[in-house]
Structures are given as structure tokens and as C-alpha cells.
Amino acid sequence: MTPTTRNPLRSLPVSVLAKLVSVEAKLLLREPGALAFGILFPSALLLGLGAVPLLREPSPEFGGLRFVDYWAPSALILGLGIMGLQHIPTTVAAYREKGVLRRMSTTPVGPGAVLVAQLIVAFASGVVTAAVLIASAWAVLDVSPPEQPWWFALSFAVGYGSLLAVGMLIAAVVPSVRLATGAATLAYMVTMVIGGVFLPRFFFPDALARLGDYTPPGVQAMLDSWSGEAVPDPLQLGTMALIGGVAAAVAARFFRWE
Amino acid sequence: MPIIEVTELHKRYGDTVAVEDVSFTVEEGEIFGILGPNGAGKTTTVECIEGLRSPDAGAISVLGLDPRRDRAELRQRLGAQLQESSLPDKLTVAEALDLHASFYRRPADWNALLDSLHLADKRRARYRDLSGGQKQRLSIALALVGGPAVAVLDELTTGLDPQARRDTWDLIAQIRDSGVTIILVTHFMDEAQRLCDRLALVDAGRIAALDTPAGLIARAQQRQYVHFRASAPVEDAALTAQPEVDEVRRSGAQITVIGTGNLLYAVASVLARERIVAEELRVEQATLDDAFLALTGRRLQQ
């Protein structure tokens, strides 16, 4: 089957997009797994680790920060990865496999609109994850909210945006839900390792730690702007924006509609 | 004035020729059937009409629009029910219709649509909890929610139980009566015979014949069979003397008279004259199945 849909978005009035977004949001709210692991788990894990007194002591290994301060952005990445690299690729692949996109292609709106709505909902859920994490860490562990809120917002937007683009790229090119799940899990594990979720990056070889600075979702830029220790490196943000842009363009160009 | 015109349509996928020279027209307000075995090119033909695929050659006009060039406008006015398409598992019936209604300039009243499709009590049900028949009816509702002038229904009753199929047929007749022109793709003879005003028999990418169902059956010129048990002995000669009768066969007390035309009347008049009562009388007439066999040289369903 050859895809023949050249302009999948067609005309998309704001009111229609709003309705699609609200429907996709409702569908996400009906997925307990995605909600629990994507939105609540990062906070729960950080608070759980914070219950260990040693991890609440400032340490020179973390640049004078406590472990909970140092690791908070990694906890956020854990949740963003669930949404961007697990939920998005498998949901979109299932939409394709079950003919949801095919049905949309017979309507005036077209299948691309569903993907746009998916991305908006996924981005919004990432914002909620971050808000819950920042608020709970502040309230319980006294981890202060991002010291440079605007830089943090920019780092988050660029980092998570590029992560979503990579997730959509996986969804775009893999032919089946099974392969999407496999590819998504691989990408997720790599991202988690590089993002210092499993092991504090302090233990990493230098090259691996630097790699994590430049690949989505960019743990270092979030850490810098959160702790206020430094202004995020524009080169890191620029690199991620580039990766995200290329991934999005390739995904849009080679998306398998059927 | 035809509402849909397909002229010399060709479509191939790689080395496989799916549609090889198909032409037909559909008149406003009719149910036009496309009947043929799996792989005959039926779905490809309607996907070209829907603008989902580009023909390799040939011209298509639907409501005066080119399905590829005027795709946006066509989608406002053509509703499609596809094979192998579904909805997200956890979407409810009401959410699906409300969402799809928002896509169109002048949507139909989807609450009324739910009532007429007997889905009103399923409004809050999630898609995955619906039965096969309910999913199929929802699929029809989504094809109609835009208030289309033309609806294309592809393999509508595949996988439904007999009662659900008959209910669906009644529904399609109602939709036609409300003024929607319908293209019905099917590989079921009984469905085509029952519903279609005109019918294209498609085989191996070509149209083998195009006529009304009755016209196709007549064209096949199949013989009729009258079976009965006679209450008293009857001579073969008395029956074969009738011009409609070609042959008489006996199997024990069972008599089978084979012939053409108004065969039953001819047999009945002989029996009445001989004062014989026919028991277990049964008439077998040609069906579209016979017509398909006669016109294409093969059976529709193996």
C-alpha cells in the first residue's frame, strides 16, 4: 500500500483542534498506566529516595548540592520519557494499525490533526509532571523551585519538544505496534541511562555525561537552570532544537499513514 | 444526470494490477453495488472515488469534483465507511459522533442518527465494549454524520450474524430513501440482490457485467427447477408436451421438472388437468450466484 496523503493536515480550524485535544486528553486520562508512570511516578520516586537521610545531605560529589537536588531533573526525565518515548510511539502506531488514522483520512480534517492533538496533550501532560514534581519536591524535600524559571521553561520546552519529535519519528517509520514498542523501549532505556536516571551521572565516563548534555531531553540544561548554578549552555539547547527539528521533519516527510 | 462518473480507471500496485479498465456511472439516489470476489479490485476502485488513492490512468468525477484535486470539498460531501478501520478503544459513542460532527460545515443531527441506528442506549459505551453489529452501525453513523450526498459503504456486513445483517440492510434502504446516493461494495450475493438498484459484477479488475440484479439474472438465462411428489402417477409425456418444459427427472417418488419461462404455471396446469396433487412442491430459481458463474465462468464464493 502506498501512502498518497501529501497534505495530511489540510485545513484545521482552531475549534476542531480544541475538540480533538479535549478528546485525546480524555483518552489519556482513561489510561491509568500512562498517568501513574508518566505523571505521578517521578514525584513518588524522588520523595521515596528523599526519605533516605543520607540523600538529603549536601555532598561535594554533587557540587555541594544534595542528591535530591541533583537528581530531581533526572526524575522529571523519567516521566517525560514515558510520555514521549513510550506512550506516543505505541499510541500512534496503534492508531495506524487499527485504522484510526485511515478513518480520519476520509474526513475533512485528515489524520495529521490527530497527531498534532496527541503532541499537544503529551506536551501538556509533561508540564503537569514537571509542576507536580517541582511542587512536591519543594513542599516535602525543600528542593527549591527552579532558580532561573525562564531558562528552566526554555530548557524544558526545547528538551521535551525534541524528545517528543524523536518519539514521533519512531512512530512515523516503524511498521507495527510490536516493533514500535520494541524501538520505543530501546530509545527509552538509552535516554534514561544518558539522563542519569539509573545511575547518577557523577559516576559516568566524561564522554557519556557530555553526550547527555546535548541529546534530548538535555538533563544538564534543566539541572543548571533549576539549581541556578549556571545559565544553560546555548550550544546544548541549540543542538537539541536541531535534533528535534530534524526528527520532526523526517517524521513528517516519511510518516506511514497506512 | 450521473452523480458519479468513472471512466477507464486503471490502478496497479507494483506488478499487481488491481483495477484494469473500469468505467461506470452512478445516478443520484440509487444504491449502486460493486460485487465481486476478494481481490477483484472493488476496494481499490472505491478508494479512488474517495480520493484516498490516485488512479494510474482514467478520470473520476464525484458531484462534479475531482477526488484528488478537490479533496477538501469532496470530504465535506462524501461519507465513507471503510474496511478495517476502527476507533480508539476507550472513546465513547457520543464522543466519537460529537467529534466527527465538528469536522463538517453542515453536520447531521447526530442524536437523531443514533436513534435511527438503534445506538441511543449505547451513547456512553466505549468503542471496545460494543458488539460487532454495534461497531458496524457506529461506523455507518460516522459516515453519515457529515450529512453527505454520497455514502460509500465497503463490506458493511462482513462478520455480522444473520439478524444483524438483515437489520443493516433495512437501514441502508432507509438511508437511500432519505436521499443519499450509496455505493455498496460487497462479496455477498444475497446482499447485492436484496439492496442494489444496479450492480457491477467485478472480476480480476474488470467489470464483467453491469445491470439491475433482475437483469443480470435474466441474462444468465439459468433454468428453473420444480420439485414435487405426485399424489398419483403422472406420465413424463404429459409434462414434456408443455413448451416450457425441457426435461423430467425422477428419483423414487420425487419428480423434478426442468425448464424455462413460466415453468411453475405450466407444471401446475398439467397437474390440475390430470387431477394430481403436488406435495412438497418447491421451486428453484436462478440467483445472482448463477449469474456470476454464467458471466465470469467462476463462482463468487469458493
Coordinates of C-alpha atoms in Angstrom, one line a residue, chain B residues 8-215:
Chain B
E8 CA -11.4 3.9 -17.8
L9 CA -9.9 3.6 -14.4
H10 CA -6.6 1.8 -14.0
K11 CA -4.6 1.2 -10.9
R12 CA -1.7 -1.1 -10.2
Y13 CA 0.5 -1.8 -7.1
G14 CA 3.9 -2.7 -8.3
D15 CA 3.5 -5.7 -10.6
T16 CA -0.1 -6.4 -9.4
V17 CA -2.8 -4.9 -11.5
A18 CA -5.7 -4.1 -9.1
V19 CA -8.0 -2.3 -11.5
E20 CA -7.8 -2.8 -15.2
D21 CA -10.2 -0.5 -17.1
V22 CA -13.3 0.1 -15.1
S23 CA -16.0 2.5 -16.2
F24 CA -19.4 3.2 -14.8
T25 CA -21.8 5.9 -13.7
V26 CA -23.9 6.2 -10.6
E27 CA -27.2 8.1 -10.7
E28 CA -28.4 10.3 -7.9
G29 CA -30.5 8.5 -5.2
E30 CA -29.6 4.9 -6.2
I31 CA -27.8 2.1 -4.4
F32 CA -25.1 1.1 -6.8
G33 CA -23.5 -2.2 -6.0
I34 CA -20.0 -3.4 -6.7
L35 CA -19.9 -7.1 -6.4
G36 CA -17.0 -9.5 -6.8
P37 CA -14.7 -11.9 -5.1
N38 CA -11.9 -10.8 -2.8
G39 CA -9.1 -9.2 -4.7
A40 CA -11.2 -8.3 -7.7
G41 CA -10.4 -4.6 -7.3
K42 CA -13.6 -3.4 -5.6
T43 CA -11.9 -1.6 -2.7
T44 CA -9.3 0.0 -4.8
T45 CA -12.0 1.3 -7.1
V46 CA -13.9 3.0 -4.3
E47 CA -10.7 4.3 -2.7
C48 CA -10.0 6.1 -5.9
I49 CA -13.6 7.5 -5.8
E50 CA -13.0 8.6 -2.1
G51 CA -9.7 10.3 -3.1
L52 CA -7.7 8.0 -0.9
R53 CA -5.7 6.8 -3.9
S54 CA -4.5 8.3 -7.1
P55 CA -5.6 6.4 -10.2
D56 CA -2.7 5.5 -12.6
A57 CA -5.0 6.4 -15.5
G58 CA -8.6 7.3 -16.1
A59 CA -10.9 10.0 -14.9
I60 CA -13.2 10.2 -11.9
S61 CA -15.9 12.8 -11.2
V62 CA -17.9 12.8 -8.0
L63 CA -20.5 15.5 -7.6
G64 CA -18.7 17.4 -10.3
L65 CA -15.4 17.3 -8.2
D66 CA -12.1 15.7 -8.9
P67 CA -11.4 13.4 -5.9
R68 CA -7.7 14.3 -5.7
R69 CA -7.7 17.9 -6.7
D70 CA -10.9 18.9 -4.8
R71 CA -10.2 16.5 -1.9
A72 CA -11.1 19.0 0.8
E73 CA -14.5 19.8 -0.8
L74 CA -15.3 16.2 -1.6
R75 CA -14.7 15.1 2.0
Q76 CA -17.4 17.5 3.1
R77 CA -19.9 15.8 0.9
L78 CA -18.8 12.2 0.7
G79 CA -19.1 9.9 3.7
A80 CA -17.0 6.7 3.7
Q81 CA -17.3 3.6 5.8
L82 CA -14.0 1.7 5.3
Q83 CA -13.0 -1.9 5.8
E84 CA -10.5 -2.3 8.6
S85 CA -10.9 1.0 10.3
S86 CA -11.8 1.5 14.0
L87 CA -11.8 4.0 16.8
P88 CA -9.7 4.3 19.9
D89 CA -10.8 1.6 22.4
K90 CA -11.8 3.9 25.1
L91 CA -13.6 6.5 23.1
T92 CA -17.4 6.6 23.8
V93 CA -20.0 6.5 21.1
A94 CA -21.2 10.0 21.9
E95 CA -17.7 11.4 21.9
A96 CA -16.9 9.9 18.5
L97 CA -20.0 11.4 16.9
D98 CA -19.7 14.8 18.6
L99 CA -16.0 14.9 17.4
H100 CA -16.7 13.8 13.9
A101 CA -19.7 16.2 13.6
S102 CA -17.4 19.1 14.4
F103 CA -15.3 18.3 11.2
Y104 CA -18.2 19.3 8.9
R105 CA -19.7 22.6 7.7
R106 CA -23.3 21.3 8.0
P107 CA -23.3 18.2 10.2
A108 CA -26.4 16.0 10.6
D109 CA -28.1 15.8 14.0
W110 CA -26.1 13.0 15.5
N111 CA -28.6 12.4 18.3
A112 CA -31.3 11.6 15.7
L113 CA -28.7 9.5 13.8
L114 CA -28.1 7.4 17.0
D115 CA -31.8 6.9 17.4
S116 CA -32.3 5.7 13.9
L117 CA -29.3 3.4 14.1
H118 CA -30.6 1.9 17.4
L119 CA -27.5 3.1 19.3
A120 CA -29.2 5.7 21.6
D121 CA -28.7 3.5 24.7
K122 CA -25.0 3.0 23.8
R123 CA -24.2 6.7 23.9
R124 CA -21.8 6.3 26.9
A125 CA -20.4 2.9 25.9
R126 CA -16.8 2.7 25.0
Y127 CA -15.9 1.5 21.5
R128 CA -14.2 -1.7 22.6
D129 CA -17.3 -2.7 24.6
L130 CA -19.6 -2.6 21.5
S131 CA -20.7 -5.8 19.7
G132 CA -19.7 -6.3 16.0
G133 CA -23.1 -5.1 14.8
Q134 CA -23.0 -2.0 17.1
K135 CA -19.5 -1.1 15.8
Q136 CA -20.7 -1.5 12.3
R137 CA -23.7 0.8 12.9
L138 CA -21.5 3.3 14.6
S139 CA -19.3 3.2 11.5
I140 CA -22.3 3.9 9.4
A141 CA -23.2 6.8 11.7
L142 CA -19.8 8.3 11.3
A143 CA -20.1 8.0 7.5
L144 CA -23.4 9.9 7.7
V145 CA -22.7 12.4 10.4
G146 CA -21.4 15.0 7.9
G147 CA -24.7 15.0 6.1
P148 CA -23.2 13.6 2.9
A149 CA -24.7 13.5 -0.6
V150 CA -22.9 10.3 -1.3
A151 CA -22.0 7.4 1.1
V152 CA -19.6 4.7 0.2
L153 CA -20.0 1.5 2.3
D154 CA -17.3 -1.1 2.0
E155 CA -18.0 -4.7 3.1
L156 CA -20.6 -3.5 5.5
T157 CA -22.0 -6.8 6.8
T158 CA -18.8 -8.9 6.8
G159 CA -18.6 -10.6 10.2
L160 CA -22.1 -9.9 11.3
D161 CA -24.7 -12.5 12.3
P162 CA -27.7 -13.1 10.0
Q163 CA -30.1 -11.0 12.1
A164 CA -27.6 -8.1 12.3
R165 CA -27.1 -8.3 8.5
R166 CA -30.8 -8.1 7.8
D167 CA -31.1 -5.1 10.2
T168 CA -28.3 -3.4 8.5
W169 CA -29.9 -3.9 5.1
D170 CA -33.1 -2.3 6.3
L171 CA -31.0 0.6 7.5
I172 CA -29.3 1.1 4.2
A173 CA -32.6 1.1 2.3
Q174 CA -33.8 3.8 4.8
I175 CA -30.6 5.9 4.1
R176 CA -31.2 5.7 0.4
D177 CA -34.8 6.7 0.9
S178 CA -33.6 9.8 2.8
G179 CA -31.9 10.9 -0.5
V180 CA -28.3 9.7 0.0
T181 CA -26.7 8.1 -3.1
I182 CA -25.0 4.9 -2.0
I183 CA -22.1 2.9 -3.4
L184 CA -22.2 -0.6 -1.7
V185 CA -19.2 -2.8 -2.0
T186 CA -19.8 -6.4 -1.2
H187 CA -18.9 -10.0 -1.9
F188 CA -22.3 -11.3 -0.7
M189 CA -24.8 -12.2 -3.5
D190 CA -27.9 -12.0 -1.3
E191 CA -26.9 -8.6 -0.1
A192 CA -26.4 -7.2 -3.6
Q193 CA -29.6 -8.9 -4.8
R194 CA -31.6 -7.5 -2.0
L195 CA -30.4 -3.9 -1.9
C196 CA -28.9 -2.7 -5.1
D197 CA -30.8 -0.8 -7.8
R198 CA -27.9 -1.5 -10.2
L199 CA -24.9 -3.7 -9.9
A200 CA -21.5 -4.0 -11.4
L201 CA -20.0 -7.5 -11.3
V202 CA -16.3 -7.1 -11.0
D203 CA -13.8 -9.8 -11.7
A204 CA -10.0 -9.5 -12.0
G205 CA -10.0 -5.7 -12.2
R206 CA -12.7 -5.5 -14.9
I207 CA -16.4 -5.1 -15.0
A208 CA -17.9 -8.4 -16.2
A209 CA -21.4 -7.1 -16.4
L210 CA -23.5 -4.1 -15.2
D211 CA -27.3 -4.2 -14.9
T212 CA -30.1 -4.4 -12.4
P213 CA -30.0 -7.6 -10.3
A214 CA -33.0 -9.0 -12.1
G215 CA -31.4 -8.1 -15.5

